[in-house]
PDB file of C-alpha atoms in Angstrom:
ATOM      1  CA  UNK U   1     119.741 109.793  45.276  1.00 51.00           C
ATOM      2  CA  UNK U   2     119.806 111.624  48.601  1.00 53.00           C
ATOM      3  CA  UNK U   3     116.776 113.614  47.513  1.00 54.00           C
ATOM      4  CA  UNK U   4     114.823 110.416  46.790  1.00 50.00           C
ATOM      5  CA  UNK U   5     115.752 108.999  50.209  1.00 47.00           C
ATOM      6  CA  UNK U   6     114.911 112.261  52.006  1.00 48.00           C
ATOM      7  CA  UNK U   7     111.587 112.725  50.255  1.00 51.00           C
ATOM      8  CA  UNK U   8     110.336 109.324  51.435  1.00 50.00           C
ATOM      9  CA  UNK U   9     112.222 108.794  54.685  1.00 46.00           C
ATOM     10  CA  UNK U  10     111.670 112.218  56.311  1.00 43.00           C
ATOM     11  CA  UNK U  11     107.833 112.084  56.179  1.00 46.00           C
ATOM     12  CA  UNK U  12     107.940 108.535  57.540  1.00 42.00           C
ATOM     13  CA  UNK U  13     110.094 109.623  60.496  1.00 42.00           C
ATOM     14  CA  UNK U  14     107.826 112.620  61.090  1.00 40.00           C
ATOM     15  CA  UNK U  15     104.677 110.454  61.149  1.00 41.00           C
ATOM     16  CA  UNK U  16     106.349 107.929  63.474  1.00 41.00           C
ATOM     17  CA  UNK U  17     107.400 110.687  65.886  1.00 42.00           C
ATOM     18  CA  UNK U  18     103.929 112.214  65.934  1.00 39.00           C
ATOM     19  CA  UNK U  19     102.395 108.791  66.590  1.00 39.00           C
ATOM     20  CA  UNK U  20     104.865 108.081  69.407  1.00 39.00           C
ATOM     21  CA  UNK U  21     104.245 111.519  70.939  1.00 37.00           C
ATOM     22  CA  UNK U  22     100.465 111.056  70.864  1.00 38.00           C
ATOM     23  CA  UNK U  23     100.762 107.534  72.272  1.00 37.00           C
ATOM     24  CA  UNK U  24     102.996 108.718  75.091  1.00 39.00           C
ATOM     25  CA  UNK U  25     100.509 111.509  75.900  1.00 39.00           C
ATOM     26  CA  UNK U  26      97.705 108.964  76.096  1.00 42.00           C
ATOM     27  CA  UNK U  27      99.768 106.668  78.305  1.00 56.00           C
ATOM     28  CA  UNK U  28     100.730 109.564  80.543  1.00 78.00           C
ATOM     29  CA  UNK U  29      97.137 110.713  80.983  1.00 84.00           C
ATOM     30  CA  UNK U  30      95.991 107.140  81.634  1.00 81.00           C
ATOM     31  CA  UNK U  31      98.857 106.729  84.108  1.00 80.00           C
ATOM     32  CA  UNK U  32      97.904 109.955  85.874  1.00 85.00           C
ATOM     33  CA  UNK U  33      94.262 108.858  86.037  1.00 89.00           C
ATOM     34  CA  UNK U  34      95.205 105.468  87.496  1.00 90.00           C
ATOM     35  CA  UNK U  35      97.383 107.039  90.196  1.00 93.00           C
ATOM     36  CA  UNK U  36      94.902 109.851  90.895  1.00 94.00           C
ATOM     37  CA  UNK U  37      92.154 107.273  91.415  1.00 95.00           C
ATOM     38  CA  UNK U  38      94.274 105.403  93.937  1.00 96.00           C
ATOM     39  CA  UNK U  39      95.390 108.578  95.712  1.00 97.00           C
ATOM     40  CA  UNK U  40      91.807 109.805  96.161  1.00 96.00           C
ATOM     41  CA  UNK U  41      91.314 106.880  98.564  1.00 96.00           C
ATOM     42  CA  UNK U  42      94.024 107.808 101.074  1.00 97.00           C
ATOM     43  CA  UNK U  43      94.187 110.309 103.958  1.00 96.00           C
ATOM     44  CA  UNK U  44      97.053 112.292 102.409  1.00 97.00           C
ATOM     45  CA  UNK U  45      96.749 112.436  98.589  1.00 97.00           C
ATOM     46  CA  UNK U  46      99.914 114.595  98.110  1.00 97.00           C
ATOM     47  CA  UNK U  47     101.947 111.971 100.009  1.00 97.00           C
ATOM     48  CA  UNK U  48     100.471 109.278  97.759  1.00 96.00           C
ATOM     49  CA  UNK U  49     101.191 111.190  94.531  1.00 94.00           C
ATOM     50  CA  UNK U  50     104.738 112.038  95.599  1.00 95.00           C
ATOM     51  CA  UNK U  51     105.419 108.451  96.642  1.00 95.00           C
ATOM     52  CA  UNK U  52     104.205 107.003  93.338  1.00 94.00           C
ATOM     53  CA  UNK U  53     106.186 109.566  91.333  1.00 90.00           C
ATOM     54  CA  UNK U  54     109.335 108.566  93.215  1.00 93.00           C
ATOM     55  CA  UNK U  55     108.928 104.800  92.913  1.00 91.00           C
ATOM     56  CA  UNK U  56     107.297 104.241  89.515  1.00 90.00           C
ATOM     57  CA  UNK U  57     108.327 104.574  85.901  1.00 82.00           C
ATOM     58  CA  UNK U  58     105.878 104.817  82.973  1.00 76.00           C
ATOM     59  CA  UNK U  59     103.802 103.031  81.869  1.00 80.00           C
ATOM     60  CA  UNK U  60     101.811 102.264  84.989  1.00 86.00           C
ATOM     61  CA  UNK U  61     100.164  98.882  85.008  1.00 91.00           C
ATOM     62  CA  UNK U  62      98.194  97.669  88.036  1.00 94.00           C
ATOM     63  CA  UNK U  63     100.548  94.760  88.791  1.00 95.00           C
ATOM     64  CA  UNK U  64     103.598  97.034  88.805  1.00 95.00           C
ATOM     65  CA  UNK U  65     101.833  99.745  90.802  1.00 96.00           C
ATOM     66  CA  UNK U  66     100.767  97.102  93.346  1.00 97.00           C
ATOM     67  CA  UNK U  67     104.292  95.668  93.533  1.00 96.00           C
ATOM     68  CA  UNK U  68     105.798  99.111  94.057  1.00 96.00           C
ATOM     69  CA  UNK U  69     103.216 100.072  96.700  1.00 97.00           C
ATOM     70  CA  UNK U  70     103.796  96.827  98.609  1.00 98.00           C
ATOM     71  CA  UNK U  71     107.569  97.296  98.420  1.00 97.00           C
ATOM     72  CA  UNK U  72     107.260 100.860  99.697  1.00 98.00           C
ATOM     73  CA  UNK U  73     104.888  99.748 102.456  1.00 98.00           C
ATOM     74  CA  UNK U  74     107.334  97.029 103.464  1.00 98.00           C
ATOM     75  CA  UNK U  75     110.255  99.478 103.526  1.00 98.00           C
ATOM     76  CA  UNK U  76     108.195 101.907 105.621  1.00 98.00           C
ATOM     77  CA  UNK U  77     107.150  99.118 108.011  1.00 98.00           C
ATOM     78  CA  UNK U  78     110.796  98.149 108.522  1.00 98.00           C
ATOM     79  CA  UNK U  79     111.709 101.791 109.201  1.00 98.00           C
ATOM     80  CA  UNK U  80     108.803 102.109 111.632  1.00 98.00           C
ATOM     81  CA  UNK U  81     109.824  98.962 113.423  1.00 98.00           C
ATOM     82  CA  UNK U  82     113.369 100.290 113.853  1.00 98.00           C
ATOM     83  CA  UNK U  83     111.897 103.542 115.206  1.00 98.00           C
ATOM     84  CA  UNK U  84     109.702 101.572 117.639  1.00 98.00           C
ATOM     85  CA  UNK U  85     112.654  99.481 118.824  1.00 98.00           C
ATOM     86  CA  UNK U  86     114.654 102.659 119.490  1.00 97.00           C
ATOM     87  CA  UNK U  87     111.699 104.224 121.328  1.00 96.00           C
ATOM     88  CA  UNK U  88     111.299 101.091 123.413  1.00 96.00           C
ATOM     89  CA  UNK U  89     114.967 101.217 124.382  1.00 97.00           C
ATOM     90  CA  UNK U  90     114.764 104.939 125.192  1.00 96.00           C
ATOM     91  CA  UNK U  91     111.576 104.620 127.272  1.00 94.00           C
ATOM     92  CA  UNK U  92     112.188 105.318 130.936  1.00 94.00           C
ATOM     93  CA  UNK U  93     109.315 103.328 132.443  1.00 94.00           C
ATOM     94  CA  UNK U  94     108.385  99.661 132.147  1.00 97.00           C
ATOM     95  CA  UNK U  95     104.799 100.388 131.052  1.00 96.00           C
ATOM     96  CA  UNK U  96     105.931 102.398 128.006  1.00 95.00           C
ATOM     97  CA  UNK U  97     108.530  99.769 127.161  1.00 97.00           C
ATOM     98  CA  UNK U  98     105.811  97.100 127.261  1.00 97.00           C
ATOM     99  CA  UNK U  99     103.530  99.175 125.010  1.00 97.00           C
ATOM    100  CA  UNK U 100     106.321  99.608 122.481  1.00 97.00           C
ATOM    101  CA  UNK U 101     107.023  95.856 122.703  1.00 98.00           C
ATOM    102  CA  UNK U 102     103.427  95.223 121.597  1.00 97.00           C
ATOM    103  CA  UNK U 103     103.926  97.689 118.713  1.00 97.00           C
ATOM    104  CA  UNK U 104     107.160  95.935 117.816  1.00 98.00           C
ATOM    105  CA  UNK U 105     105.288  92.643 117.631  1.00 98.00           C
ATOM    106  CA  UNK U 106     102.499  94.193 115.525  1.00 98.00           C
ATOM    107  CA  UNK U 107     104.983  95.637 113.056  1.00 98.00           C
ATOM    108  CA  UNK U 108     106.826  92.306 112.945  1.00 98.00           C
ATOM    109  CA  UNK U 109     103.577  90.640 111.886  1.00 98.00           C
ATOM    110  CA  UNK U 110     102.891  93.440 109.390  1.00 98.00           C
ATOM    111  CA  UNK U 111     106.295  92.897 107.793  1.00 98.00           C
ATOM    112  CA  UNK U 112     105.674  89.145 107.517  1.00 98.00           C
ATOM    113  CA  UNK U 113     102.251  89.658 105.917  1.00 98.00           C
ATOM    114  CA  UNK U 114     103.614  92.256 103.460  1.00 98.00           C
ATOM    115  CA  UNK U 115     106.365  89.810 102.469  1.00 98.00           C
ATOM    116  CA  UNK U 116     103.699  87.172 101.922  1.00 98.00           C
ATOM    117  CA  UNK U 117     101.701  89.664  99.825  1.00 98.00           C
ATOM    118  CA  UNK U 118     104.746  90.353  97.650  1.00 98.00           C
ATOM    119  CA  UNK U 119     105.198  86.596  97.116  1.00 98.00           C
ATOM    120  CA  UNK U 120     101.511  86.139  96.332  1.00 98.00           C
ATOM    121  CA  UNK U 121     101.725  88.892  93.713  1.00 98.00           C
ATOM    122  CA  UNK U 122     104.840  87.336  92.167  1.00 97.00           C
ATOM    123  CA  UNK U 123     103.014  83.990  91.934  1.00 98.00           C
ATOM    124  CA  UNK U 124      99.889  85.720  90.554  1.00 97.00           C
ATOM    125  CA  UNK U 125      97.981  84.328  93.534  1.00 97.00           C
ATOM    126  CA  UNK U 126      95.509  87.198  93.618  1.00 97.00           C
ATOM    127  CA  UNK U 127      93.270  85.601  96.258  1.00 97.00           C
ATOM    128  CA  UNK U 128      96.272  85.212  98.565  1.00 97.00           C
ATOM    129  CA  UNK U 129      97.356  88.771  97.774  1.00 98.00           C
ATOM    130  CA  UNK U 130      93.934  90.176  98.605  1.00 97.00           C
ATOM    131  CA  UNK U 131      93.797  88.113 101.809  1.00 97.00           C
ATOM    132  CA  UNK U 132      97.270  89.269 102.888  1.00 98.00           C
ATOM    133  CA  UNK U 133      96.586  92.951 102.238  1.00 98.00           C
ATOM    134  CA  UNK U 134      93.253  92.826 104.077  1.00 97.00           C
ATOM    135  CA  UNK U 135      95.111  91.886 107.301  1.00 97.00           C
ATOM    136  CA  UNK U 136      97.590  94.765 107.221  1.00 98.00           C
ATOM    137  CA  UNK U 137      95.554  97.682 108.622  1.00 97.00           C
ATOM    138  CA  UNK U 138      94.857  95.741 111.829  1.00 97.00           C
ATOM    139  CA  UNK U 139      98.551  95.561 112.730  1.00 97.00           C
ATOM    140  CA  UNK U 140      99.011  99.310 112.357  1.00 97.00           C
ATOM    141  CA  UNK U 141      95.844 100.138 114.281  1.00 97.00           C
ATOM    142  CA  UNK U 142      96.781  97.644 117.037  1.00 97.00           C
ATOM    143  CA  UNK U 143      99.997  99.570 117.624  1.00 97.00           C
ATOM    144  CA  UNK U 144      98.274 102.926 117.463  1.00 95.00           C
ATOM    145  CA  UNK U 145      95.533 101.794 119.872  1.00 96.00           C
ATOM    146  CA  UNK U 146      97.885 100.244 122.406  1.00 96.00           C
ATOM    147  CA  UNK U 147     100.009 103.395 122.625  1.00 95.00           C
ATOM    148  CA  UNK U 148      96.924 105.557 123.175  1.00 94.00           C
ATOM    149  CA  UNK U 149      97.931 108.695 125.064  1.00 91.00           C
ATOM    150  CA  UNK U 150     101.588 107.635 125.104  1.00 91.00           C
ATOM    151  CA  UNK U 151     101.878 108.041 121.341  1.00 92.00           C
ATOM    152  CA  UNK U 152     104.059 110.789 119.926  1.00 93.00           C
ATOM    153  CA  UNK U 153     103.376 113.132 117.008  1.00 96.00           C
ATOM    154  CA  UNK U 154     106.091 111.344 115.042  1.00 96.00           C
ATOM    155  CA  UNK U 155     104.492 107.945 115.707  1.00 96.00           C
ATOM    156  CA  UNK U 156     101.102 109.317 114.632  1.00 96.00           C
ATOM    157  CA  UNK U 157     102.645 110.560 111.374  1.00 97.00           C
ATOM    158  CA  UNK U 158     104.394 107.245 110.803  1.00 97.00           C
ATOM    159  CA  UNK U 159     101.133 105.357 111.394  1.00 97.00           C
ATOM    160  CA  UNK U 160      99.221 107.639 109.028  1.00 97.00           C
ATOM    161  CA  UNK U 161     101.781 107.110 106.281  1.00 98.00           C
ATOM    162  CA  UNK U 162     101.773 103.353 106.887  1.00 98.00           C
ATOM    163  CA  UNK U 163      97.971 103.286 106.607  1.00 97.00           C
ATOM    164  CA  UNK U 164      98.153 105.256 103.364  1.00 98.00           C
ATOM    165  CA  UNK U 165     100.755 102.897 101.902  1.00 98.00           C
ATOM    166  CA  UNK U 166      98.564  99.923 102.778  1.00 98.00           C
ATOM    167  CA  UNK U 167      95.519 101.609 101.215  1.00 97.00           C
ATOM    168  CA  UNK U 168      97.608 102.376  98.126  1.00 97.00           C
ATOM    169  CA  UNK U 169      98.582  98.688  97.907  1.00 97.00           C
ATOM    170  CA  UNK U 170      95.010  97.504  98.368  1.00 97.00           C
ATOM    171  CA  UNK U 171      93.601 100.009  95.865  1.00 97.00           C
ATOM    172  CA  UNK U 172      96.210  99.072  93.247  1.00 96.00           C
ATOM    173  CA  UNK U 173      95.544  95.374  93.852  1.00 96.00           C
ATOM    174  CA  UNK U 174      91.856  96.013  93.203  1.00 95.00           C
ATOM    175  CA  UNK U 175      92.732  97.247  89.696  1.00 94.00           C
ATOM    176  CA  UNK U 176      94.479  94.031  88.645  1.00 94.00           C
ATOM    177  CA  UNK U 177      92.497  92.097  86.057  1.00 90.00           C
ATOM    178  CA  UNK U 178      92.147  88.638  87.514  1.00 79.00           C
TER     179      UNK U 178
END
């Protein structure tokens, strides 16, 4: 009886495993292609790839990739705002404090718009999502422009990463079938 069971069951299990392995390879290559396409659009592709690998689980679908990119962008914006607030407090002159106050305001608006984008995505309001994400780069560039020569290498790096996260969000949003 065991021989009858083994002769029919074992090949079935083998075929199922081969099918699952091939399917997972296809999903993985499609996932890699989706992420690679997004990461080709940013200033720092290795940062993009590393970020997506840390925050996503397979399979990658545009809605989930967009949600994760927005969440990461929001987290980064909050961290940047805390950094800006600390820099404003540490600044010795009133002019630098005022410049950081403008940055603080810009990042406050960025955070609000990213929260709105996350809500638009949850509601499947893709027009609202696209509108929200299109506003985001301005807030980062406003801060960068106002600081001008008073910017620090760390602030430049933070701005670059924030821009990349916004581009990642916008590129992923563009892949959603509406």
